[in-house]
Amino acid sequence: MPQLDIGTFIPQLVWLFLTFIVLYLIMSRAILPKIADVLEQRQDRIASDLEEAEKLKNEAQKVLKTYEREIEEAHISSNKIVEEGKLKISSDINSLNNEFELMLEKLTKEAEYSVQEIKDKTNLEIKEITTELVQKLTKVIINKSFDQKNIKIKIEEQLGKQVN
Amino acid sequence: MSFFSIFISTANAAGSPLKQFEIYSIAPMHFGNVNVSFTNSSFWMLLVVLVSTLVLSLGVRRSSLVPNRLQSISELLYEFIANMVRDNASQDGKPYFPFIFTLFIFILFSNVLGLIPYSFTVTSHIIVTFALAMVVFIGVTIIGLVKHRIKFFTLFVPKGIPLALAPLLIIIELISYLVRPITLSVRLFANMMAGHTLLKVFGGFVVALGFLGIGPLVVTVALYGLELIVACLQAYVFAVLTCLYLNDALHLHH
């Protein structure tokens, strides 16, 4: 078995330590720091990218919140305008109604007044005409002349009975 | 002559399956009295350093934020070992990460390059794996002694044992601790040697049996796949056990 040939041990050991130390120096001085550097750079890049993404997300959320708030404000103010409009219209209608009623009342009163006036005047005229007619009729029919004043009293008595 | 003995003789005709482990000098060299000849083993060690450096440095030569394929290999290996050290030896194991990474890469590339036909597997020699295991063993013991001073020896006293059993258990713990470099090195060496011997034996059958060689060829291909897995797995096992031993030395808990 060549592995047990003691004569080959020393050269193998010498070259093993030589090559192993060289490999160790190459790895620890040159290659490993470089790989570590690249990995760290990538880690940093990923971390910063994630941070950026987080920031953008927060910003987007803020914008969304502002948007929602503004929408709500617009809703509230539009409701207010509608409410105000309704209130104004109903108050307008009310005042117009009131005006109309007042005018109606006034016109009714005026009409009633003029009707009363005409009625009074007519009554007076009817009394006078009746008095004259009664005086003339009595004179013609029973040839007796009554005093105008008496006749008036009698007629008023009769009218009063009718009215009552 | 039985069918089986024909197999053996044909396999031997293709060369001994152990021949691939032979070490021969390419350039004889001496440093004082010490033989430091450049051998085929030295050549493959150098190749391991060269190829692993090339693969890992090409990946990070023009490193971009989004890794390309070669860059992914070096980054995956880095994170694989970094996670291994962190998981098994916690944050305190971080200073030893470059060593464990080098150890893993050295063994991995030795094992994988050894699977190239007609190549030589550095880790198929017990002296190499034992030397690596001893470096780990001595290093870990020194780390434990420096960090915990005399308290380091509480590692050999399991918690909550009856006093009467203590001497026995301490001896068992001590032996299991001292045997670590042997198990660590023999595991790697035996896996590499057995796999390559088996591949060579079946490879010899393919050549010797001619047309009938299609059977052993299929087995060889399947074994080759298995050996590729074993090559990576053994490098991983060596690195993980190093992490666990390091963890014992750093934290002393069982």
Short mmCIF file of C-alpha atoms in Angstrom, two decimals:
data_model
loop_
_atom_site.label_atom_id
_atom_site.label_comp_id
_atom_site.label_asym_id
_atom_site.label_seq_id
_atom_site.Cartn_x
_atom_site.Cartn_y
_atom_site.Cartn_z
CA MET A 1 0.00 0.00 0.00
CA PRO A 2 1.73 3.22 -1.16
CA GLN A 3 0.04 5.15 1.67
CA LEU A 4 2.25 3.44 4.25
CA ASP A 5 5.53 4.26 2.50
CA ILE A 6 7.08 6.38 5.24
CA GLY A 7 9.69 7.81 2.89
CA THR A 8 7.02 9.85 1.09
CA PHE A 9 5.65 11.40 4.29
CA ILE A 10 8.09 14.27 4.68
CA PRO A 11 7.84 15.66 1.12
CA GLN A 12 4.06 15.31 1.26
CA LEU A 13 3.86 17.16 4.57
CA VAL A 14 6.22 19.91 3.40
CA TRP A 15 4.25 20.51 0.21
CA LEU A 16 0.92 20.20 2.01
CA PHE A 17 1.82 22.95 4.47
CA LEU A 18 3.31 25.08 1.74
CA THR A 19 0.30 24.84 -0.55
CA PHE A 20 -2.22 25.03 2.27
CA ILE A 21 -0.64 28.21 3.66
CA VAL A 22 -0.55 29.74 0.18
CA LEU A 23 -4.21 28.84 -0.35
CA TYR A 24 -5.08 30.23 3.11
CA LEU A 25 -3.34 33.52 2.32
CA ILE A 26 -5.03 33.82 -1.09
CA MET A 27 -8.44 33.06 0.42
CA SER A 28 -8.19 35.21 3.54
CA ARG A 29 -6.42 38.18 1.94
CA ALA A 30 -7.91 38.37 -1.53
CA ILE A 31 -10.93 36.26 -2.28
CA LEU A 32 -12.99 36.12 0.92
CA PRO A 33 -12.93 39.91 1.56
CA LYS A 34 -14.01 40.47 -2.03
CA ILE A 35 -16.92 38.04 -1.81
CA ALA A 36 -17.90 39.47 1.58
CA ASP A 37 -17.79 42.94 0.04
CA VAL A 38 -20.09 41.96 -2.81
CA LEU A 39 -22.51 40.23 -0.45
CA GLU A 40 -22.52 43.22 1.89
CA GLN A 41 -23.08 45.59 -1.01
CA ARG A 42 -26.01 43.50 -2.16
CA GLN A 43 -27.40 43.41 1.39
CA ASP A 44 -27.07 47.19 1.63
CA ARG A 45 -28.69 47.63 -1.75
CA ILE A 46 -31.60 45.37 -0.82
CA ALA A 47 -31.99 47.13 2.52
CA SER A 48 -31.98 50.57 0.90
CA ASP A 49 -34.40 49.40 -1.80
CA LEU A 50 -36.73 48.07 0.85
CA GLU A 51 -36.45 51.33 2.76
CA GLU A 52 -37.25 53.28 -0.41
CA ALA A 53 -40.24 51.06 -1.09
CA GLU A 54 -41.46 51.54 2.48
CA LYS A 55 -41.11 55.30 2.11
CA LEU A 56 -43.03 55.32 -1.17
CA LYS A 57 -45.73 53.15 0.36
CA ASN A 58 -46.11 55.55 3.27
CA GLU A 59 -46.30 58.46 0.87
CA ALA A 60 -48.96 56.74 -1.21
CA GLN A 61 -50.94 56.02 1.94
CA LYS A 62 -50.68 59.65 2.96
CA VAL A 63 -51.94 60.76 -0.46
CA LEU A 64 -54.78 58.26 -0.24
CA LYS A 65 -55.72 59.58 3.19
CA THR A 66 -55.68 63.18 1.95
CA TYR A 67 -57.81 62.17 -1.01
CA GLU A 68 -60.35 60.43 1.23
CA ARG A 69 -60.47 63.39 3.60
CA GLU A 70 -61.04 65.78 0.71
CA ILE A 71 -63.80 63.58 -0.68
CA GLU A 72 -65.46 63.56 2.72
CA GLU A 73 -65.10 67.32 3.03
CA ALA A 74 -66.64 67.76 -0.42
CA HIS A 75 -69.52 65.50 0.63
CA ILE A 76 -70.09 67.51 3.76
CA SER A 77 -69.98 70.85 1.98
CA SER A 78 -72.28 69.67 -0.82
CA ASN A 79 -74.75 68.42 1.78
CA LYS A 80 -74.53 71.76 3.48
CA ILE A 81 -75.25 73.61 0.23
CA VAL A 82 -78.26 71.36 -0.47
CA GLU A 83 -79.50 71.88 3.09
CA GLU A 84 -79.07 75.62 2.81
CA GLY A 85 -80.87 75.65 -0.55
CA LYS A 86 -83.76 73.69 0.90
CA LEU A 87 -83.97 76.02 3.88
CA LYS A 88 -83.90 79.12 1.69
CA ILE A 89 -86.56 77.77 -0.66
CA SER A 90 -88.86 76.83 2.18
CA SER A 91 -88.39 80.21 3.85
CA ASP A 92 -89.08 81.93 0.50
CA ILE A 93 -92.23 79.88 0.08
CA ASN A 94 -93.27 80.75 3.60
CA SER A 95 -92.76 84.47 3.14
CA LEU A 96 -94.57 84.42 -0.20
CA ASN A 97 -97.43 82.51 1.44
CA ASN A 98 -97.59 85.03 4.22
CA GLU A 99 -97.57 87.93 1.78
CA PHE A 100 -100.29 86.29 -0.24
CA GLU A 101 -102.40 85.71 2.83
CA LEU A 102 -101.97 89.26 3.99
CA MET A 103 -102.95 90.58 0.58
CA LEU A 104 -105.90 88.24 0.43
CA GLU A 105 -107.05 89.39 3.82
CA LYS A 106 -106.70 93.00 2.82
CA LEU A 107 -108.64 92.51 -0.41
CA THR A 108 -111.33 90.53 1.40
CA LYS A 109 -111.67 93.28 3.96
CA GLU A 110 -111.91 95.93 1.25
CA ALA A 111 -114.51 93.89 -0.59
CA GLU A 112 -116.49 93.30 2.56
CA TYR A 113 -116.31 96.96 3.35
CA SER A 114 -117.58 98.03 -0.07
CA VAL A 115 -120.31 95.40 0.05
CA GLN A 116 -121.39 96.75 3.45
CA GLU A 117 -121.33 100.28 2.10
CA ILE A 118 -123.48 99.34 -0.88
CA LYS A 119 -125.78 97.40 1.40
CA ASP A 120 -126.19 100.39 3.77
CA LYS A 121 -126.74 102.77 0.93
CA THR A 122 -129.28 100.46 -0.68
CA ASN A 123 -131.09 100.03 2.63
CA LEU A 124 -131.33 103.76 3.05
CA GLU A 125 -132.58 104.23 -0.50
CA ILE A 126 -135.07 101.36 -0.09
CA LYS A 127 -136.38 103.02 3.08
CA GLU A 128 -136.80 106.39 1.38
CA ILE A 129 -138.38 104.91 -1.74
CA THR A 130 -140.68 102.76 0.36
CA THR A 131 -141.64 105.75 2.52
CA GLU A 132 -142.46 107.84 -0.52
CA LEU A 133 -144.28 104.94 -2.12
CA VAL A 134 -146.32 104.25 1.02
CA GLN A 135 -147.20 107.98 1.35
CA LYS A 136 -148.31 108.16 -2.25
CA LEU A 137 -150.15 104.85 -2.13
CA THR A 138 -152.05 105.69 1.07
CA LYS A 139 -152.99 109.03 -0.40
CA VAL A 140 -154.32 107.39 -3.53
CA ILE A 141 -155.99 104.40 -1.87
CA ILE A 142 -157.41 105.69 1.37
CA ASN A 143 -157.07 109.43 0.63
CA LYS A 144 -155.27 110.04 3.79
CA SER A 145 -152.02 111.79 4.11
CA PHE A 146 -149.65 110.31 6.70
CA ASP A 147 -146.83 112.08 8.13
CA GLN A 148 -143.64 110.98 6.52
CA LYS A 149 -141.97 110.57 9.85
CA ASN A 150 -144.59 108.16 11.15
CA ILE A 151 -144.39 106.04 8.07
CA LYS A 152 -140.63 105.73 8.42
CA ILE A 153 -140.98 104.56 12.00
CA LYS A 154 -143.54 101.94 11.00
CA ILE A 155 -141.44 100.66 8.11
CA GLU A 156 -138.41 100.41 10.32
CA GLU A 157 -140.51 98.50 12.81
CA GLN A 158 -141.54 96.03 10.05
CA LEU A 159 -138.04 95.72 8.64
CA GLY A 160 -136.68 95.15 12.08
CA LYS A 161 -139.18 92.32 12.56
CA GLN A 162 -138.14 90.82 9.20
CA VAL A 163 -134.51 91.10 9.92
CA ASN A 164 -134.98 89.62 13.32
CA MET B 1 -10.77 -21.75 -13.15
CA SER B 2 -13.93 -20.17 -11.78
CA PHE B 3 -15.57 -17.16 -13.37
CA PHE B 4 -14.64 -15.00 -10.38
CA SER B 5 -10.92 -15.78 -10.60
CA ILE B 6 -10.97 -14.78 -14.28
CA PHE B 7 -12.29 -11.43 -13.08
CA ILE B 8 -9.47 -11.04 -10.62
CA SER B 9 -6.77 -11.97 -13.11
CA THR B 10 -8.16 -9.66 -15.81
CA ALA B 11 -8.37 -6.84 -13.30
CA ASN B 12 -4.77 -7.40 -12.29
CA ALA B 13 -3.78 -7.46 -15.94
CA ALA B 14 -4.93 -3.82 -16.19
CA GLY B 15 -2.56 -2.89 -13.35
CA SER B 16 -2.90 -3.06 -9.60
CA PRO B 17 -5.80 -0.94 -8.30
CA LEU B 18 -3.40 0.51 -5.73
CA LYS B 19 -0.95 1.71 -8.34
CA GLN B 20 -2.84 4.98 -8.69
CA PHE B 21 -1.84 5.91 -5.11
CA GLU B 22 1.88 5.61 -5.80
CA ILE B 23 3.97 8.67 -5.21
CA TYR B 24 6.90 9.30 -7.49
CA SER B 25 9.33 12.12 -7.54
CA ILE B 26 9.17 14.57 -10.44
CA ALA B 27 12.00 16.83 -9.30
CA PRO B 28 14.14 15.51 -6.43
CA MET B 29 14.93 18.31 -3.99
CA HIS B 30 16.64 18.45 -0.61
CA PHE B 31 16.55 21.15 1.99
CA GLY B 32 19.48 20.36 4.22
CA ASN B 33 18.91 16.79 5.21
CA VAL B 34 15.18 16.95 4.54
CA ASN B 35 13.73 15.43 1.40
CA VAL B 36 11.39 18.04 -0.12
CA SER B 37 11.17 16.48 -3.57
CA PHE B 38 8.50 17.76 -5.91
CA THR B 39 6.28 14.71 -6.44
CA ASN B 40 3.08 13.96 -8.29
CA SER B 41 1.31 14.65 -4.96
CA SER B 42 2.95 18.10 -4.79
CA PHE B 43 1.90 18.73 -8.38
CA TRP B 44 -1.75 17.99 -7.60
CA MET B 45 -1.61 20.08 -4.42
CA LEU B 46 -0.40 23.02 -6.49
CA LEU B 47 -3.12 22.32 -9.02
CA VAL B 48 -5.71 22.33 -6.23
CA VAL B 49 -4.51 25.78 -5.13
CA LEU B 50 -4.44 27.02 -8.71
CA VAL B 51 -7.84 25.68 -9.79
CA SER B 52 -9.66 26.68 -6.60
CA THR B 53 -8.14 30.16 -6.75
CA LEU B 54 -9.08 30.45 -10.41
CA VAL B 55 -12.67 29.27 -9.91
CA LEU B 56 -13.24 31.53 -6.92
CA SER B 57 -11.43 34.61 -8.25
CA LEU B 58 -12.94 34.47 -11.73
CA GLY B 59 -16.29 34.62 -10.01
CA VAL B 60 -15.51 37.84 -8.21
CA ARG B 61 -13.28 39.43 -10.85
CA ARG B 62 -16.01 41.61 -12.21
CA SER B 63 -18.56 41.18 -9.47
CA SER B 64 -21.95 42.59 -10.22
CA LEU B 65 -24.93 43.15 -7.97
CA VAL B 66 -26.81 40.40 -9.74
CA PRO B 67 -24.38 37.46 -9.77
CA ASN B 68 -23.52 35.51 -12.91
CA ARG B 69 -23.03 31.75 -12.77
CA LEU B 70 -19.37 31.68 -11.76
CA GLN B 71 -19.97 34.41 -9.20
CA SER B 72 -22.86 32.42 -7.79
CA ILE B 73 -20.54 29.46 -7.19
CA SER B 74 -18.12 31.48 -5.07
CA GLU B 75 -20.96 33.27 -3.26
CA LEU B 76 -22.81 30.03 -2.56
CA LEU B 77 -19.63 28.39 -1.23
CA TYR B 78 -18.95 31.44 0.92
CA GLU B 79 -22.44 31.55 2.39
CA PHE B 80 -22.54 27.78 2.79
CA ILE B 81 -19.39 27.76 4.94
CA ALA B 82 -20.30 31.02 6.69
CA ASN B 83 -23.66 29.55 7.72
CA MET B 84 -21.97 26.31 8.75
CA VAL B 85 -19.56 28.16 11.04
CA ARG B 86 -22.33 30.36 12.46
CA ASP B 87 -24.73 27.47 13.06
CA ASN B 88 -22.20 25.10 14.60
CA ALA B 89 -19.78 27.41 16.38
CA SER B 90 -21.99 30.52 16.88
CA GLN B 91 -20.71 34.06 16.37
CA ASP B 92 -17.48 33.35 18.27
CA GLY B 93 -16.34 31.06 15.47
CA LYS B 94 -16.20 33.94 12.99
CA PRO B 95 -12.43 34.63 13.29
CA TYR B 96 -11.78 31.01 12.24
CA PHE B 97 -14.01 31.24 9.17
CA PRO B 98 -11.14 31.82 6.67
CA PHE B 99 -9.31 28.74 7.97
CA ILE B 100 -12.38 26.51 7.80
CA PHE B 101 -13.22 27.88 4.36
CA THR B 102 -9.67 27.14 3.14
CA LEU B 103 -9.82 23.67 4.68
CA PHE B 104 -13.14 22.93 2.97
CA ILE B 105 -11.99 24.27 -0.40
CA PHE B 106 -8.67 22.39 -0.22
CA ILE B 107 -10.32 19.06 0.57
CA LEU B 108 -13.20 19.62 -1.86
CA PHE B 109 -10.94 20.44 -4.79
CA SER B 110 -8.51 17.63 -3.88
CA ASN B 111 -11.36 15.13 -3.85
CA VAL B 112 -13.03 16.39 -7.02
CA LEU B 113 -9.82 16.84 -9.05
CA GLY B 114 -8.88 13.32 -7.94
CA LEU B 115 -11.89 12.02 -9.83
CA ILE B 116 -10.40 13.07 -13.15
CA PRO B 117 -9.14 9.88 -14.84
CA TYR B 118 -5.37 9.34 -14.46
CA SER B 119 -5.18 12.06 -11.85
CA PHE B 120 -3.91 11.75 -8.29
CA THR B 121 -6.00 12.27 -5.17
CA VAL B 122 -4.08 14.25 -2.57
CA THR B 123 -6.54 13.29 0.18
CA SER B 124 -6.20 9.55 -0.51
CA HIS B 125 -3.03 9.56 1.59
CA ILE B 126 -3.42 9.09 5.32
CA ILE B 127 -0.47 11.34 6.09
CA VAL B 128 -2.15 14.29 4.35
CA THR B 129 -5.54 13.85 6.01
CA PHE B 130 -3.88 13.13 9.35
CA ALA B 131 -1.80 16.29 9.09
CA LEU B 132 -4.92 18.34 8.35
CA ALA B 133 -6.77 16.68 11.22
CA MET B 134 -3.85 17.27 13.58
CA VAL B 135 -3.74 20.96 12.65
CA VAL B 136 -7.44 21.16 13.53
CA PHE B 137 -6.98 19.13 16.72
CA ILE B 138 -3.98 21.05 18.03
CA GLY B 139 -5.43 24.39 16.94
CA VAL B 140 -8.75 23.73 18.63
CA THR B 141 -7.06 22.53 21.82
CA ILE B 142 -4.88 25.65 21.95
CA ILE B 143 -7.91 27.88 21.36
CA GLY B 144 -9.75 26.13 24.21
CA LEU B 145 -6.80 26.36 26.60
CA VAL B 146 -6.16 30.03 25.85
CA LYS B 147 -9.81 30.93 26.19
CA HIS B 148 -10.72 28.92 29.30
CA ARG B 149 -7.33 28.20 30.96
CA ILE B 150 -7.70 25.39 33.51
CA LYS B 151 -11.49 25.31 33.07
CA PHE B 152 -10.94 23.82 29.62
CA PHE B 153 -10.56 20.40 31.27
CA THR B 154 -14.20 20.50 32.45
CA LEU B 155 -14.84 19.47 28.81
CA PHE B 156 -13.94 15.95 29.91
CA VAL B 157 -16.36 15.92 32.84
CA PRO B 158 -19.95 15.33 31.69
CA LYS B 159 -22.50 17.36 33.66
CA GLY B 160 -24.54 15.71 36.42
CA ILE B 161 -22.70 12.38 36.64
CA PRO B 162 -22.46 10.37 39.86
CA LEU B 163 -19.13 10.89 41.61
CA ALA B 164 -18.35 7.19 41.60
CA LEU B 165 -18.57 7.04 37.82
CA ALA B 166 -16.53 10.20 37.28
CA PRO B 167 -13.06 8.62 36.85
CA LEU B 168 -14.32 6.13 34.29
CA LEU B 169 -16.28 8.71 32.32
CA ILE B 170 -13.42 11.18 32.39
CA ILE B 171 -11.14 8.53 30.90
CA ILE B 172 -13.71 7.70 28.22
CA GLU B 173 -14.19 11.39 27.39
CA LEU B 174 -10.45 11.93 27.25
CA ILE B 175 -9.96 8.98 24.91
CA SER B 176 -12.81 10.08 22.66
CA TYR B 177 -11.23 13.54 22.54
CA LEU B 178 -7.74 12.24 21.74
CA VAL B 179 -9.09 9.88 19.09
CA ARG B 180 -10.71 12.74 17.16
CA PRO B 181 -7.79 13.44 14.76
CA ILE B 182 -7.60 9.74 13.96
CA THR B 183 -11.29 9.32 13.17
CA LEU B 184 -11.35 12.61 11.29
CA SER B 185 -8.40 11.69 9.09
CA VAL B 186 -9.19 8.00 8.59
CA ARG B 187 -12.78 8.81 7.54
CA LEU B 188 -11.60 11.04 4.70
CA PHE B 189 -8.64 8.90 3.67
CA ALA B 190 -10.59 5.61 3.72
CA ASN B 191 -13.48 7.06 1.73
CA MET B 192 -11.16 8.43 -0.95
CA MET B 193 -9.01 5.32 -1.17
CA ALA B 194 -11.89 2.84 -1.20
CA GLY B 195 -13.81 4.79 -3.84
CA HIS B 196 -10.84 5.11 -6.16
CA THR B 197 -9.81 1.49 -5.71
CA LEU B 198 -13.33 0.35 -6.52
CA LEU B 199 -13.48 2.58 -9.62
CA LYS B 200 -10.12 1.23 -10.76
CA VAL B 201 -11.19 -2.39 -10.24
CA PHE B 202 -14.38 -1.97 -12.24
CA GLY B 203 -12.51 0.10 -14.82
CA GLY B 204 -10.11 -2.83 -15.23
CA PHE B 205 -13.07 -5.14 -15.87
CA VAL B 206 -14.37 -2.89 -18.63
CA VAL B 207 -11.02 -3.07 -20.45
CA ALA B 208 -10.51 -6.78 -19.84
CA LEU B 209 -13.98 -8.06 -20.73
CA GLY B 210 -14.17 -6.40 -24.16
CA PHE B 211 -17.76 -6.56 -25.42
CA LEU B 212 -19.03 -7.84 -22.06
CA GLY B 213 -17.42 -4.81 -20.47
CA ILE B 214 -20.65 -2.87 -20.92
CA GLY B 215 -21.84 -4.32 -17.57
CA PRO B 216 -18.96 -3.06 -15.44
CA LEU B 217 -19.00 0.18 -17.47
CA VAL B 218 -22.53 0.90 -16.27
CA VAL B 219 -21.42 0.12 -12.71
CA THR B 220 -18.39 2.38 -13.13
CA VAL B 221 -20.52 5.27 -14.34
CA ALA B 222 -22.91 4.81 -11.43
CA LEU B 223 -20.00 4.52 -8.99
CA TYR B 224 -18.47 7.66 -10.46
CA GLY B 225 -21.64 9.58 -9.66
CA LEU B 226 -21.59 8.16 -6.16
CA GLU B 227 -17.92 9.07 -5.76
CA LEU B 228 -18.67 12.64 -6.84
CA ILE B 229 -21.23 12.86 -4.05
CA VAL B 230 -18.81 11.26 -1.58
CA ALA B 231 -16.08 13.72 -2.62
CA CYS B 232 -18.30 16.71 -1.77
CA LEU B 233 -19.84 15.06 1.27
CA GLN B 234 -16.48 14.16 2.84
CA ALA B 235 -15.23 17.72 2.40
CA TYR B 236 -18.45 18.89 4.08
CA VAL B 237 -18.12 16.35 6.91
CA PHE B 238 -14.53 17.37 7.58
CA ALA B 239 -15.52 21.04 7.74
CA VAL B 240 -18.59 20.43 9.90
CA LEU B 241 -16.65 18.32 12.40
CA THR B 242 -13.99 21.02 12.54
CA CYS B 243 -16.75 23.50 13.38
CA LEU B 244 -18.14 21.20 16.09
CA TYR B 245 -14.70 20.68 17.66
CA LEU B 246 -14.17 24.42 17.55
CA ASN B 247 -17.53 24.92 19.23
CA ASP B 248 -16.54 22.52 22.02
CA ALA B 249 -13.34 24.46 22.59
CA LEU B 250 -15.12 27.83 22.51
CA HIS B 251 -18.13 26.97 24.67
CA LEU B 252 -17.20 23.80 26.59
CA HIS B 253 -20.77 22.52 26.62
CA HIS B 254 -21.76 19.00 25.83
#
